[in-house]
Amino acid sequence: MSRIDETIAFIPTRIAVLTVSDSRGLAEDRSGDVLVQRLTEAGHVLADRKILPDERAEIAEQLRAWCADPQIDVVISTGGTGLTGRDVTVEAHRDVYEKEIEAFGTVFTIVSMKKIGTSAVQSRATGGVAQGTYLFALPGSPGACKDAWDEILAFQLDMRHRPCNFVEIFPRLDEKLRRK
């Protein structure tokens, strides 16, 4: 069972938040607000925050820019993970990933099933890695963002989480680049 080992020092990560929406601005971005509140309360640093329309190329371009920025460790997007024609966030993420974290979507579905039952099948939440940066695409609802943070990301982005976590392997994410 997972646990927090208080004998290990907490290491804050630098997280960028991207909201994908054709209709929301910063004032209406409740899902982005949920993520910002939770990540800062946990002791992490908000490295950047943007809102972009549901345009695959624009989303992928922003993800690539953040992955290239050494001041950003993690990118969390919210919105555009559904099944409609304008939902292209997952495709944009996959355009950028070097490796997909397949189990992230599975675990998110398990968490969602407890809250919304079989409606969880409509989410395409995903996670991956590119240029040593973690990327996660979450649904656009505040509840989904709370669930993803509270039940998955809060633990995996905490160096003290045992038996393992994403933070402890940061130094090895881009090791292929150093093998030349």
Short mmCIF file of N, CA and C in Angstrom, two decimals:
data_model
loop_
_atom_site.label_atom_id
_atom_site.label_comp_id
_atom_site.label_asym_id
_atom_site.label_seq_id
_atom_site.Cartn_x
_atom_site.Cartn_y
_atom_site.Cartn_z
N MET A 1 0.84 -1.19 0.00
CA MET A 1 0.00 0.00 0.00
C MET A 1 0.88 1.24 0.00
N SER A 2 0.42 2.29 -0.66
CA SER A 2 1.22 3.51 -0.74
C SER A 2 1.17 4.29 0.56
N ARG A 3 2.24 5.07 0.77
CA ARG A 3 2.33 5.87 1.98
C ARG A 3 3.32 7.01 1.75
N ILE A 4 3.30 8.00 2.63
CA ILE A 4 4.25 9.11 2.60
C ILE A 4 5.30 8.85 3.68
N ASP A 5 6.56 8.82 3.28
CA ASP A 5 7.67 8.61 4.19
C ASP A 5 8.18 9.97 4.65
N GLU A 6 7.82 10.36 5.87
CA GLU A 6 8.14 11.68 6.40
C GLU A 6 9.63 11.88 6.65
N THR A 7 10.44 10.81 6.58
CA THR A 7 11.89 10.95 6.78
C THR A 7 12.59 11.46 5.52
N ILE A 8 11.88 11.52 4.43
CA ILE A 8 12.43 12.00 3.15
C ILE A 8 11.98 13.44 2.93
N ALA A 9 12.86 14.28 2.44
CA ALA A 9 12.53 15.69 2.19
C ALA A 9 11.60 15.83 0.99
N PHE A 10 10.64 16.72 1.11
CA PHE A 10 9.75 17.06 0.01
C PHE A 10 10.53 17.88 -1.02
N ILE A 11 10.36 17.58 -2.28
CA ILE A 11 11.00 18.33 -3.36
C ILE A 11 9.89 18.95 -4.22
N PRO A 12 9.78 20.28 -4.21
CA PRO A 12 8.74 20.91 -5.02
C PRO A 12 9.05 20.76 -6.51
N THR A 13 8.01 20.52 -7.30
CA THR A 13 8.16 20.49 -8.75
C THR A 13 7.59 21.77 -9.32
N ARG A 14 8.05 22.11 -10.51
CA ARG A 14 7.61 23.32 -11.21
C ARG A 14 6.60 22.88 -12.27
N ILE A 15 5.36 23.32 -12.09
CA ILE A 15 4.25 22.81 -12.87
C ILE A 15 3.60 23.93 -13.69
N ALA A 16 3.41 23.65 -14.99
CA ALA A 16 2.67 24.55 -15.87
C ALA A 16 1.26 23.99 -16.05
N VAL A 17 0.27 24.87 -16.05
CA VAL A 17 -1.13 24.47 -16.20
C VAL A 17 -1.67 25.07 -17.49
N LEU A 18 -2.23 24.21 -18.33
CA LEU A 18 -2.83 24.64 -19.59
C LEU A 18 -4.31 24.27 -19.59
N THR A 19 -5.15 25.26 -19.78
CA THR A 19 -6.58 25.01 -19.96
C THR A 19 -6.89 25.10 -21.45
N VAL A 20 -7.55 24.08 -21.96
CA VAL A 20 -7.94 24.05 -23.37
C VAL A 20 -9.44 24.30 -23.43
N SER A 21 -9.81 25.41 -24.04
CA SER A 21 -11.22 25.78 -24.13
C SER A 21 -11.43 26.82 -25.21
N ASP A 22 -12.50 26.65 -25.96
CA ASP A 22 -12.90 27.65 -26.95
C ASP A 22 -13.73 28.76 -26.32
N SER A 23 -14.19 28.55 -25.09
CA SER A 23 -15.16 29.49 -24.52
C SER A 23 -14.75 30.10 -23.18
N ARG A 24 -13.73 29.60 -22.54
CA ARG A 24 -13.38 30.11 -21.22
C ARG A 24 -12.17 31.04 -21.24
N GLY A 25 -12.23 32.05 -20.39
CA GLY A 25 -11.08 32.90 -20.12
C GLY A 25 -10.61 32.62 -18.70
N LEU A 26 -9.59 33.31 -18.26
CA LEU A 26 -9.04 33.08 -16.93
C LEU A 26 -10.09 33.24 -15.84
N ALA A 27 -11.00 34.20 -15.98
CA ALA A 27 -12.01 34.45 -14.96
C ALA A 27 -12.98 33.28 -14.79
N GLU A 28 -13.20 32.50 -15.86
CA GLU A 28 -14.13 31.37 -15.80
C GLU A 28 -13.43 30.01 -15.69
N ASP A 29 -12.14 30.02 -15.54
CA ASP A 29 -11.36 28.78 -15.57
C ASP A 29 -11.32 28.08 -14.22
N ARG A 30 -12.45 27.49 -13.84
CA ARG A 30 -12.55 26.82 -12.54
C ARG A 30 -11.63 25.60 -12.45
N SER A 31 -11.49 24.85 -13.53
CA SER A 31 -10.63 23.66 -13.50
C SER A 31 -9.17 24.04 -13.34
N GLY A 32 -8.73 25.06 -14.08
CA GLY A 32 -7.37 25.55 -13.90
C GLY A 32 -7.14 26.07 -12.50
N ASP A 33 -8.15 26.77 -11.95
CA ASP A 33 -8.05 27.27 -10.57
C ASP A 33 -7.89 26.12 -9.57
N VAL A 34 -8.63 25.03 -9.78
CA VAL A 34 -8.52 23.87 -8.89
C VAL A 34 -7.09 23.34 -8.90
N LEU A 35 -6.54 23.19 -10.09
CA LEU A 35 -5.17 22.65 -10.20
C LEU A 35 -4.15 23.58 -9.56
N VAL A 36 -4.27 24.89 -9.83
CA VAL A 36 -3.34 25.86 -9.25
C VAL A 36 -3.42 25.83 -7.73
N GLN A 37 -4.64 25.84 -7.19
CA GLN A 37 -4.81 25.82 -5.74
C GLN A 37 -4.19 24.57 -5.13
N ARG A 38 -4.47 23.41 -5.72
CA ARG A 38 -3.98 22.17 -5.14
C ARG A 38 -2.46 22.05 -5.26
N LEU A 39 -1.91 22.41 -6.39
CA LEU A 39 -0.47 22.25 -6.54
C LEU A 39 0.29 23.21 -5.63
N THR A 40 -0.19 24.44 -5.48
CA THR A 40 0.51 25.38 -4.60
C THR A 40 0.32 25.01 -3.13
N GLU A 41 -0.87 24.56 -2.75
CA GLU A 41 -1.07 24.12 -1.37
C GLU A 41 -0.20 22.93 -1.03
N ALA A 42 0.11 22.10 -2.01
CA ALA A 42 0.97 20.93 -1.78
C ALA A 42 2.44 21.32 -1.67
N GLY A 43 2.78 22.58 -2.03
CA GLY A 43 4.16 23.03 -1.94
C GLY A 43 4.90 23.08 -3.26
N HIS A 44 4.20 22.83 -4.36
CA HIS A 44 4.81 22.91 -5.68
C HIS A 44 4.77 24.36 -6.18
N VAL A 45 5.43 24.62 -7.30
CA VAL A 45 5.53 25.96 -7.85
C VAL A 45 4.73 26.02 -9.16
N LEU A 46 3.88 27.04 -9.28
CA LEU A 46 3.19 27.27 -10.55
C LEU A 46 4.19 27.96 -11.47
N ALA A 47 4.68 27.25 -12.48
CA ALA A 47 5.71 27.77 -13.38
C ALA A 47 5.12 28.63 -14.49
N ASP A 48 3.91 28.32 -14.92
CA ASP A 48 3.24 29.08 -15.97
C ASP A 48 1.79 28.62 -16.05
N ARG A 49 0.97 29.45 -16.67
CA ARG A 49 -0.44 29.10 -16.86
C ARG A 49 -0.95 29.79 -18.10
N LYS A 50 -1.64 29.03 -18.94
CA LYS A 50 -2.18 29.58 -20.17
C LYS A 50 -3.54 28.95 -20.47
N ILE A 51 -4.30 29.66 -21.32
CA ILE A 51 -5.54 29.12 -21.87
C ILE A 51 -5.39 29.18 -23.40
N LEU A 52 -5.68 28.06 -24.05
CA LEU A 52 -5.62 27.99 -25.50
C LEU A 52 -6.91 27.40 -26.05
N PRO A 53 -7.24 27.74 -27.28
CA PRO A 53 -8.43 27.13 -27.91
C PRO A 53 -8.16 25.67 -28.29
N ASP A 54 -9.21 24.96 -28.61
CA ASP A 54 -9.11 23.55 -29.00
C ASP A 54 -8.52 23.44 -30.41
N GLU A 55 -7.25 23.73 -30.53
CA GLU A 55 -6.53 23.66 -31.80
C GLU A 55 -5.30 22.78 -31.59
N ARG A 56 -5.30 21.63 -32.20
CA ARG A 56 -4.26 20.62 -31.99
C ARG A 56 -2.84 21.18 -32.15
N ALA A 57 -2.59 21.88 -33.22
CA ALA A 57 -1.23 22.38 -33.48
C ALA A 57 -0.80 23.39 -32.42
N GLU A 58 -1.71 24.28 -32.00
CA GLU A 58 -1.38 25.26 -30.97
C GLU A 58 -1.09 24.59 -29.63
N ILE A 59 -1.89 23.60 -29.30
CA ILE A 59 -1.69 22.88 -28.03
C ILE A 59 -0.34 22.17 -28.05
N ALA A 60 -0.06 21.45 -29.12
CA ALA A 60 1.20 20.71 -29.23
C ALA A 60 2.39 21.67 -29.19
N GLU A 61 2.27 22.81 -29.85
CA GLU A 61 3.35 23.81 -29.85
C GLU A 61 3.63 24.30 -28.43
N GLN A 62 2.57 24.57 -27.66
CA GLN A 62 2.76 25.03 -26.28
C GLN A 62 3.37 23.93 -25.42
N LEU A 63 2.90 22.70 -25.58
CA LEU A 63 3.47 21.59 -24.83
C LEU A 63 4.95 21.44 -25.13
N ARG A 64 5.33 21.52 -26.40
CA ARG A 64 6.75 21.41 -26.78
C ARG A 64 7.58 22.54 -26.18
N ALA A 65 7.03 23.74 -26.19
CA ALA A 65 7.74 24.89 -25.61
C ALA A 65 7.99 24.68 -24.12
N TRP A 66 6.98 24.21 -23.42
CA TRP A 66 7.16 23.97 -21.99
C TRP A 66 8.12 22.81 -21.74
N CYS A 67 8.08 21.78 -22.57
CA CYS A 67 9.01 20.66 -22.41
C CYS A 67 10.45 21.11 -22.64
N ALA A 68 10.66 22.08 -23.49
CA ALA A 68 12.00 22.58 -23.78
C ALA A 68 12.50 23.55 -22.70
N ASP A 69 11.62 24.00 -21.84
CA ASP A 69 11.96 24.97 -20.80
C ASP A 69 12.50 24.24 -19.57
N PRO A 70 13.76 24.46 -19.21
CA PRO A 70 14.33 23.76 -18.05
C PRO A 70 13.70 24.17 -16.72
N GLN A 71 12.89 25.23 -16.73
CA GLN A 71 12.22 25.68 -15.50
C GLN A 71 10.86 25.02 -15.30
N ILE A 72 10.50 24.06 -16.16
CA ILE A 72 9.23 23.35 -16.04
C ILE A 72 9.48 21.86 -15.97
N ASP A 73 8.95 21.23 -14.92
CA ASP A 73 9.11 19.79 -14.71
C ASP A 73 7.89 18.99 -15.16
N VAL A 74 6.71 19.61 -15.02
CA VAL A 74 5.44 18.92 -15.24
C VAL A 74 4.49 19.87 -15.95
N VAL A 75 3.71 19.33 -16.88
CA VAL A 75 2.63 20.09 -17.53
C VAL A 75 1.34 19.34 -17.29
N ILE A 76 0.34 20.05 -16.80
CA ILE A 76 -0.99 19.47 -16.62
C ILE A 76 -1.96 20.29 -17.45
N SER A 77 -2.63 19.63 -18.37
CA SER A 77 -3.67 20.32 -19.14
C SER A 77 -5.03 19.83 -18.68
N THR A 78 -6.01 20.70 -18.87
CA THR A 78 -7.39 20.36 -18.53
C THR A 78 -8.28 20.80 -19.68
N GLY A 79 -9.16 19.89 -20.09
CA GLY A 79 -10.08 20.18 -21.18
C GLY A 79 -9.67 19.51 -22.47
N GLY A 80 -10.66 19.23 -23.30
CA GLY A 80 -10.41 18.68 -24.62
C GLY A 80 -10.09 17.20 -24.67
N THR A 81 -10.49 16.46 -23.62
CA THR A 81 -10.17 15.02 -23.59
C THR A 81 -11.39 14.15 -23.90
N GLY A 82 -12.48 14.76 -24.28
CA GLY A 82 -13.71 14.00 -24.54
C GLY A 82 -13.75 13.42 -25.94
N LEU A 83 -14.96 13.20 -26.42
CA LEU A 83 -15.17 12.48 -27.67
C LEU A 83 -15.67 13.35 -28.82
N THR A 84 -15.92 14.63 -28.56
CA THR A 84 -16.48 15.46 -29.62
C THR A 84 -15.41 15.87 -30.63
N GLY A 85 -15.85 16.42 -31.73
CA GLY A 85 -14.94 16.79 -32.81
C GLY A 85 -13.90 17.81 -32.41
N ARG A 86 -14.20 18.70 -31.48
CA ARG A 86 -13.24 19.73 -31.05
C ARG A 86 -12.31 19.23 -29.96
N ASP A 87 -12.52 18.05 -29.43
CA ASP A 87 -11.67 17.51 -28.36
C ASP A 87 -10.40 16.92 -28.96
N VAL A 88 -9.32 17.73 -28.99
CA VAL A 88 -8.08 17.32 -29.64
C VAL A 88 -6.87 17.36 -28.71
N THR A 89 -7.11 17.56 -27.42
CA THR A 89 -5.99 17.66 -26.48
C THR A 89 -5.20 16.37 -26.41
N VAL A 90 -5.88 15.24 -26.38
CA VAL A 90 -5.18 13.96 -26.29
C VAL A 90 -4.29 13.75 -27.51
N GLU A 91 -4.80 14.06 -28.68
CA GLU A 91 -4.00 13.93 -29.90
C GLU A 91 -2.79 14.85 -29.87
N ALA A 92 -2.97 16.08 -29.37
CA ALA A 92 -1.85 17.01 -29.26
C ALA A 92 -0.80 16.49 -28.28
N HIS A 93 -1.24 15.96 -27.17
CA HIS A 93 -0.30 15.36 -26.21
C HIS A 93 0.48 14.23 -26.87
N ARG A 94 -0.23 13.36 -27.55
CA ARG A 94 0.44 12.21 -28.18
C ARG A 94 1.38 12.63 -29.31
N ASP A 95 1.13 13.78 -29.91
CA ASP A 95 2.07 14.32 -30.90
C ASP A 95 3.41 14.66 -30.26
N VAL A 96 3.38 14.94 -28.97
CA VAL A 96 4.57 15.40 -28.25
C VAL A 96 5.26 14.28 -27.47
N TYR A 97 4.52 13.33 -26.95
CA TYR A 97 5.09 12.28 -26.11
C TYR A 97 6.25 11.54 -26.79
N GLU A 98 7.27 11.27 -25.99
CA GLU A 98 8.29 10.30 -26.38
C GLU A 98 7.87 8.92 -25.86
N LYS A 99 7.26 8.93 -24.67
CA LYS A 99 6.73 7.71 -24.07
C LYS A 99 5.39 8.04 -23.42
N GLU A 100 4.43 7.17 -23.62
CA GLU A 100 3.13 7.35 -22.98
C GLU A 100 3.12 6.57 -21.67
N ILE A 101 2.47 7.13 -20.67
CA ILE A 101 2.28 6.44 -19.39
C ILE A 101 0.89 5.84 -19.45
N GLU A 102 0.78 4.66 -20.05
CA GLU A 102 -0.52 4.05 -20.31
C GLU A 102 -1.35 3.86 -19.04
N ALA A 103 -0.71 3.51 -17.96
CA ALA A 103 -1.44 3.22 -16.73
C ALA A 103 -2.10 4.47 -16.13
N PHE A 104 -1.63 5.67 -16.50
CA PHE A 104 -2.25 6.87 -15.96
C PHE A 104 -3.73 6.92 -16.32
N GLY A 105 -4.05 6.71 -17.59
CA GLY A 105 -5.44 6.72 -18.03
C GLY A 105 -6.26 5.64 -17.36
N THR A 106 -5.65 4.48 -17.17
CA THR A 106 -6.34 3.37 -16.52
C THR A 106 -6.66 3.70 -15.06
N VAL A 107 -5.65 4.22 -14.36
CA VAL A 107 -5.86 4.56 -12.95
C VAL A 107 -6.88 5.70 -12.83
N PHE A 108 -6.79 6.68 -13.73
CA PHE A 108 -7.78 7.76 -13.71
C PHE A 108 -9.19 7.20 -13.90
N THR A 109 -9.35 6.25 -14.79
CA THR A 109 -10.67 5.65 -15.02
C THR A 109 -11.16 4.94 -13.76
N ILE A 110 -10.29 4.24 -13.09
CA ILE A 110 -10.66 3.55 -11.83
C ILE A 110 -11.12 4.57 -10.79
N VAL A 111 -10.35 5.65 -10.64
CA VAL A 111 -10.72 6.71 -9.70
C VAL A 111 -12.08 7.31 -10.09
N SER A 112 -12.26 7.59 -11.37
CA SER A 112 -13.51 8.19 -11.85
C SER A 112 -14.71 7.28 -11.67
N MET A 113 -14.52 5.99 -11.88
CA MET A 113 -15.62 5.03 -11.72
C MET A 113 -16.24 5.13 -10.33
N LYS A 114 -15.42 5.37 -9.32
CA LYS A 114 -15.92 5.48 -7.95
C LYS A 114 -16.82 6.71 -7.79
N LYS A 115 -16.60 7.74 -8.62
CA LYS A 115 -17.35 8.99 -8.49
C LYS A 115 -18.51 9.10 -9.47
N ILE A 116 -18.28 8.69 -10.74
CA ILE A 116 -19.29 8.93 -11.77
C ILE A 116 -19.74 7.65 -12.48
N GLY A 117 -19.35 6.52 -11.96
CA GLY A 117 -19.79 5.25 -12.53
C GLY A 117 -19.30 5.06 -13.96
N THR A 118 -20.15 4.46 -14.77
CA THR A 118 -19.74 4.11 -16.12
C THR A 118 -19.53 5.33 -17.02
N SER A 119 -19.93 6.51 -16.59
CA SER A 119 -19.64 7.72 -17.37
C SER A 119 -18.13 7.94 -17.50
N ALA A 120 -17.35 7.30 -16.65
CA ALA A 120 -15.89 7.41 -16.73
C ALA A 120 -15.35 6.92 -18.07
N VAL A 121 -16.09 6.10 -18.75
CA VAL A 121 -15.65 5.56 -20.04
C VAL A 121 -15.50 6.66 -21.09
N GLN A 122 -16.11 7.82 -20.87
CA GLN A 122 -16.05 8.90 -21.86
C GLN A 122 -14.80 9.76 -21.76
N SER A 123 -13.97 9.54 -20.76
CA SER A 123 -12.75 10.31 -20.61
C SER A 123 -11.59 9.63 -21.33
N ARG A 124 -10.72 10.45 -21.90
CA ARG A 124 -9.52 9.94 -22.52
C ARG A 124 -8.29 10.52 -21.84
N ALA A 125 -8.34 10.67 -20.52
CA ALA A 125 -7.20 11.21 -19.78
C ALA A 125 -5.95 10.41 -20.14
N THR A 126 -4.84 11.12 -20.22
CA THR A 126 -3.60 10.47 -20.63
C THR A 126 -2.40 11.12 -19.95
N GLY A 127 -1.29 10.42 -19.97
CA GLY A 127 -0.05 10.94 -19.42
C GLY A 127 1.11 10.46 -20.26
N GLY A 128 2.19 11.22 -20.22
CA GLY A 128 3.37 10.83 -20.98
C GLY A 128 4.58 11.63 -20.55
N VAL A 129 5.68 11.38 -21.25
CA VAL A 129 6.95 12.03 -20.97
C VAL A 129 7.53 12.53 -22.29
N ALA A 130 8.11 13.73 -22.27
CA ALA A 130 8.83 14.27 -23.42
C ALA A 130 9.93 15.20 -22.91
N GLN A 131 11.12 15.03 -23.42
CA GLN A 131 12.26 15.88 -23.06
C GLN A 131 12.46 15.99 -21.55
N GLY A 132 12.22 14.91 -20.84
CA GLY A 132 12.41 14.91 -19.39
C GLY A 132 11.31 15.59 -18.62
N THR A 133 10.18 15.89 -19.27
CA THR A 133 9.05 16.57 -18.65
C THR A 133 7.84 15.63 -18.65
N TYR A 134 7.15 15.58 -17.52
CA TYR A 134 5.90 14.83 -17.46
C TYR A 134 4.77 15.67 -18.00
N LEU A 135 3.86 15.03 -18.74
CA LEU A 135 2.68 15.71 -19.27
C LEU A 135 1.44 14.89 -18.92
N PHE A 136 0.40 15.57 -18.45
CA PHE A 136 -0.86 14.91 -18.12
C PHE A 136 -2.01 15.70 -18.71
N ALA A 137 -2.93 15.01 -19.37
CA ALA A 137 -4.12 15.63 -19.94
C ALA A 137 -5.33 15.14 -19.14
N LEU A 138 -6.01 16.08 -18.51
CA LEU A 138 -7.17 15.78 -17.67
C LEU A 138 -8.44 16.33 -18.30
N PRO A 139 -9.59 15.76 -17.96
CA PRO A 139 -10.85 16.32 -18.42
C PRO A 139 -11.03 17.76 -17.92
N GLY A 140 -11.96 18.47 -18.52
CA GLY A 140 -12.16 19.88 -18.21
C GLY A 140 -13.05 20.19 -17.03
N SER A 141 -13.55 19.20 -16.32
CA SER A 141 -14.41 19.49 -15.17
C SER A 141 -13.58 19.68 -13.90
N PRO A 142 -14.00 20.62 -13.03
CA PRO A 142 -13.28 20.79 -11.77
C PRO A 142 -13.22 19.49 -10.96
N GLY A 143 -14.30 18.71 -10.97
CA GLY A 143 -14.31 17.45 -10.22
C GLY A 143 -13.27 16.47 -10.71
N ALA A 144 -13.12 16.38 -12.02
CA ALA A 144 -12.12 15.48 -12.59
C ALA A 144 -10.72 15.94 -12.23
N CYS A 145 -10.49 17.25 -12.22
CA CYS A 145 -9.18 17.78 -11.84
C CYS A 145 -8.89 17.51 -10.37
N LYS A 146 -9.89 17.69 -9.52
CA LYS A 146 -9.73 17.36 -8.10
C LYS A 146 -9.37 15.88 -7.93
N ASP A 147 -10.12 15.02 -8.59
CA ASP A 147 -9.89 13.58 -8.46
C ASP A 147 -8.50 13.18 -8.93
N ALA A 148 -8.10 13.70 -10.09
CA ALA A 148 -6.78 13.36 -10.63
C ALA A 148 -5.67 13.84 -9.71
N TRP A 149 -5.83 15.07 -9.19
CA TRP A 149 -4.79 15.59 -8.30
C TRP A 149 -4.80 14.84 -6.96
N ASP A 150 -5.97 14.80 -6.32
CA ASP A 150 -6.06 14.26 -4.96
C ASP A 150 -5.72 12.77 -4.88
N GLU A 151 -6.02 12.02 -5.93
CA GLU A 151 -5.88 10.57 -5.83
C GLU A 151 -4.74 9.99 -6.65
N ILE A 152 -4.13 10.80 -7.51
CA ILE A 152 -3.01 10.28 -8.31
C ILE A 152 -1.81 11.21 -8.24
N LEU A 153 -1.96 12.42 -8.77
CA LEU A 153 -0.82 13.31 -8.94
C LEU A 153 -0.22 13.80 -7.63
N ALA A 154 -1.03 14.06 -6.63
CA ALA A 154 -0.49 14.51 -5.34
C ALA A 154 0.51 13.50 -4.79
N PHE A 155 0.27 12.24 -5.03
CA PHE A 155 1.18 11.20 -4.55
C PHE A 155 2.36 11.00 -5.49
N GLN A 156 2.07 10.89 -6.77
CA GLN A 156 3.15 10.61 -7.73
C GLN A 156 4.11 11.79 -7.90
N LEU A 157 3.69 13.00 -7.57
CA LEU A 157 4.57 14.16 -7.64
C LEU A 157 5.16 14.52 -6.27
N ASP A 158 5.13 13.57 -5.36
CA ASP A 158 5.69 13.75 -4.02
C ASP A 158 6.84 12.76 -3.83
N MET A 159 8.04 13.28 -3.70
CA MET A 159 9.25 12.45 -3.55
C MET A 159 9.14 11.48 -2.38
N ARG A 160 8.33 11.80 -1.41
CA ARG A 160 8.21 10.97 -0.20
C ARG A 160 7.27 9.79 -0.37
N HIS A 161 6.54 9.75 -1.49
CA HIS A 161 5.57 8.68 -1.70
C HIS A 161 6.27 7.35 -1.94
N ARG A 162 5.83 6.34 -1.23
CA ARG A 162 6.40 5.00 -1.35
C ARG A 162 5.31 4.03 -1.73
N PRO A 163 5.57 3.05 -2.57
CA PRO A 163 6.92 2.52 -2.85
C PRO A 163 7.67 3.26 -3.95
N CYS A 164 7.04 4.08 -4.78
CA CYS A 164 7.77 4.81 -5.82
C CYS A 164 6.95 6.01 -6.26
N ASN A 165 7.60 6.90 -7.03
CA ASN A 165 6.93 8.11 -7.48
C ASN A 165 7.63 8.64 -8.72
N PHE A 166 7.00 9.59 -9.40
CA PHE A 166 7.58 10.18 -10.60
C PHE A 166 8.80 11.04 -10.31
N VAL A 167 8.83 11.70 -9.17
CA VAL A 167 9.90 12.66 -8.86
C VAL A 167 11.26 11.96 -8.77
N GLU A 168 11.29 10.80 -8.16
CA GLU A 168 12.58 10.14 -7.96
C GLU A 168 13.24 9.69 -9.26
N ILE A 169 12.48 9.61 -10.35
CA ILE A 169 13.11 9.21 -11.61
C ILE A 169 13.34 10.39 -12.57
N PHE A 170 13.09 11.61 -12.11
CA PHE A 170 13.37 12.78 -12.95
C PHE A 170 14.77 12.74 -13.56
N PRO A 171 15.81 12.46 -12.76
CA PRO A 171 17.17 12.49 -13.33
C PRO A 171 17.39 11.47 -14.45
N ARG A 172 16.56 10.47 -14.53
CA ARG A 172 16.76 9.42 -15.54
C ARG A 172 15.83 9.54 -16.74
N LEU A 173 14.91 10.49 -16.74
CA LEU A 173 13.95 10.60 -17.83
C LEU A 173 14.61 10.89 -19.18
N ASP A 174 15.69 11.65 -19.16
CA ASP A 174 16.34 12.00 -20.42
C ASP A 174 17.71 11.35 -20.56
N GLU A 175 17.93 10.23 -19.87
CA GLU A 175 19.24 9.59 -19.89
C GLU A 175 19.65 9.12 -21.29
N LYS A 176 18.69 8.86 -22.15
CA LYS A 176 19.03 8.44 -23.52
C LYS A 176 19.81 9.53 -24.24
N LEU A 177 19.57 10.79 -23.86
CA LEU A 177 20.27 11.89 -24.48
C LEU A 177 21.74 11.95 -24.07
N ARG A 178 22.07 11.37 -22.93
CA ARG A 178 23.44 11.42 -22.41
C ARG A 178 24.28 10.21 -22.81
N ARG A 179 23.73 9.25 -23.52
CA ARG A 179 24.43 8.02 -23.84
C ARG A 179 25.27 8.10 -25.11
N LYS A 180 25.33 9.20 -25.77
CA LYS A 180 26.01 9.31 -27.07
C LYS A 180 27.50 9.16 -26.97
#
